[in-house]
Amino acid sequence: MTKRNDNLLLAAGVLGAFGVGLVTGKALVRSTPASDDALPQASLLDTIALGLDVFAPAVAKGAIIRRPKVVGLAERFALDRRAVQRMQKLRNKYGEGPLMLRLPIRKQAVVLAPAHVHRVLNESPDPFSPASTEKRAALSHFEPKGVLISQGEERTERRAYNEAVLDHRQAVHSLVDSFLPKVEEEVGRMLAIARRRGELDWDAFARGWYRLVRRVVFGESAADDQELNDLTVKLRRNANWAIFHPKDRQARERFFERIAGYLARAEPGSLAGMMAGMPTTPRTEPVQQVPQWLFAFDAAGMTTFRALALLATHPDQAARARKDMRSDPARQHLPFLRATVLEAVRLWPTTPMILRQSTRATHWDNGTMPADTGVLVYAPFFHRDDQRLPHADLFTPELWLKERSDKDWPLVPFSEGAAGCPGRNLVLLLASSMLAALLDGRAVELAPGRRLDPARLPGTLDNYTLRFKFTE
Ligand code: HEM
């Protein structure tokens, strides 16, 4: 990627997130009459600094599909650590928040206190709706009727449908007996490549991971569906640009047709097979719930690979994981490996910006937030706050071995509350069983040239350049 392209991406990040016009100066700044009750507002300079350090890198890395080169740059220049430091400066200067940003056009607040994270997420979808303007702009490229950007009755119904298919409330999905052999087979293929080449890199891992995803979601007939893969990538690349890219309606229709074809086949042992037996209404739109799953499985693949890097560099925890594996040879419930996956996504959250939009005015200790305000929960700030958490930069699976509640510090890689991720348990099942299959009977280490310092884990971990060596 050229330097010019990098600059363009960063510029687009700032403009996209903040609305055109901010950088032209104070003249455009919203002149809301400051009522006595208004929330505190950040200065223009602090707002711009937040735009550059927090919003721009997140948008430039690609909110909907990652740009691997920008992820590499983010690791090299420690951009995610810098973003956390910017948030700490804001908290240290302005206190508990919520803090309004000084923006033209858009009302935008940032959450700075742990209790406020729980409040915003637990009071979703109303008055804090997940269907924020930015999310609708991006996701409507490939799932305009997806639950995440639905509201009211439609949301309620689509949410219930997602929960039912993904078996949201069960630690172990009801199709586990069909899924785990698929995991074993894909790991077998990955390891065969690793043996031939002397190492397992991202490309070989990702090929197996996406085959697994298509087999789990649609069944065997989809395992090698390259067209489906290409359509997903194309539409998501457009979605990264939100309103700055025209919608490719033809590609979107083709994508939906392809999904509908697999749902009609309803292969037993797949999510598509399960969907065939579920009641729906004209509002459910089953086809349009599936793109979110395909999209979100990306995050699960990245997280699994990063979790492997944690185990490869922490021998004591790897030994504990092996003990876990011995205690459940069927690999359906491996608490320590599940905690390892949760740690990987705490350390490197794949949804760093949890966005909400208020549907009405809400009242806080320090003032009133008007209706229609965008609310940002920046997860890495809470997950990696080294001014508050002794374990901020350390691999600490123990954090996840006990039930967490709203009294605890917010660790929200899967969000929480009624709009939290309904795929969480399915992700933990597939990722932990894949790690177990990779570790089974062999030692794993990072390939030469790559280091991970257990004493201070980096703010960004570029999954695309990780490589592993296995010793049988
Ligand atoms: C490591 C993997 C994953 C992570 C970290 C993750 C995280 C999240 C987060 C943070 C949200 C809330 C987003 C927001 O409010 O803007 C969410 C929503 C959602 N996730 Fe996941 N997710 C993952 C994988 C999956 C998978 C594999 C599926 C499906 C198979 C899935 C299905 C969904 C759905 C349907 C929603 C929307 C829920 C709603 O709006 O009510 N996720 N996820």
XYZ file of C-alpha atoms and ligand atoms in Angstrom, residues 130 135 147-148 155 159 162 166 271 292-293 296-297 299-300 303 345 350-351 353-356 412-415 418-424 426-427, ligand 1:
79
model
C -27.608 -0.520 18.498
C -23.827 1.086 11.577
C -31.004 -7.747 13.587
C -28.141 -5.428 14.489
C -35.695 -6.280 16.157
C -33.290 -11.212 17.828
C -30.943 -15.397 16.032
C -27.364 -19.916 17.522
C -27.508 -24.127 10.996
C -23.959 -11.115 10.076
C -22.877 -14.636 11.029
C -18.729 -12.167 12.527
C -17.001 -15.516 12.072
C -13.564 -12.062 14.204
C -13.744 -15.549 15.680
C -9.317 -14.446 17.827
C -10.601 -10.967 22.560
C -12.510 -7.292 17.373
C -15.381 -4.836 17.939
C -16.092 0.589 19.053
C -19.460 -0.418 20.497
C -21.846 2.201 19.143
C -25.276 3.131 20.380
C -17.263 -6.517 27.042
C -15.681 -8.075 23.937
C -19.074 -9.615 23.096
C -20.968 -6.592 24.433
C -30.266 -7.769 25.408
C -28.279 -6.756 22.309
C -25.104 -8.618 23.319
C -23.616 -11.137 20.896
C -25.903 -14.168 20.510
C -23.032 -16.040 18.808
C -20.765 -15.941 21.897
C -20.984 -20.927 19.512
C -17.728 -18.999 19.012
C -14.889 -13.414 18.315
C -16.062 -13.412 17.693
C -17.157 -12.441 17.945
C -17.152 -11.301 18.699
C -15.992 -10.717 19.508
C -18.470 -10.734 18.613
C -18.848 -9.572 19.245
C -20.070 -8.966 19.076
C -20.412 -7.677 19.593
C -19.484 -6.769 20.401
C -21.696 -7.431 19.224
C -22.480 -6.172 19.525
C -22.217 -5.223 18.392
C -22.897 -3.902 18.566
O -23.667 -3.711 19.477
O -22.618 -3.037 17.736
C -22.164 -8.561 18.472
C -23.410 -8.662 17.913
C -23.851 -9.755 17.211
N -23.146 -10.912 16.963
Fe -21.263 -11.289 17.513
N -19.261 -11.530 17.833
C -18.496 -12.583 17.401
C -18.914 -13.609 16.587
C -20.204 -13.845 16.221
C -20.670 -14.988 15.482
C -19.768 -16.123 14.999
C -22.006 -14.831 15.279
C -22.980 -15.736 14.588
C -22.725 -16.974 14.237
C -22.383 -13.567 15.872
C -23.645 -13.033 15.844
C -23.952 -11.762 16.263
C -25.253 -11.124 16.036
C -26.450 -11.726 15.294
C -25.178 -9.858 16.630
C -26.269 -8.807 16.674
C -27.034 -8.938 17.968
C -28.109 -7.889 18.143
O -28.038 -6.811 17.546
O -29.045 -8.149 18.922
N -21.271 -13.006 16.440
N -21.156 -9.486 18.399
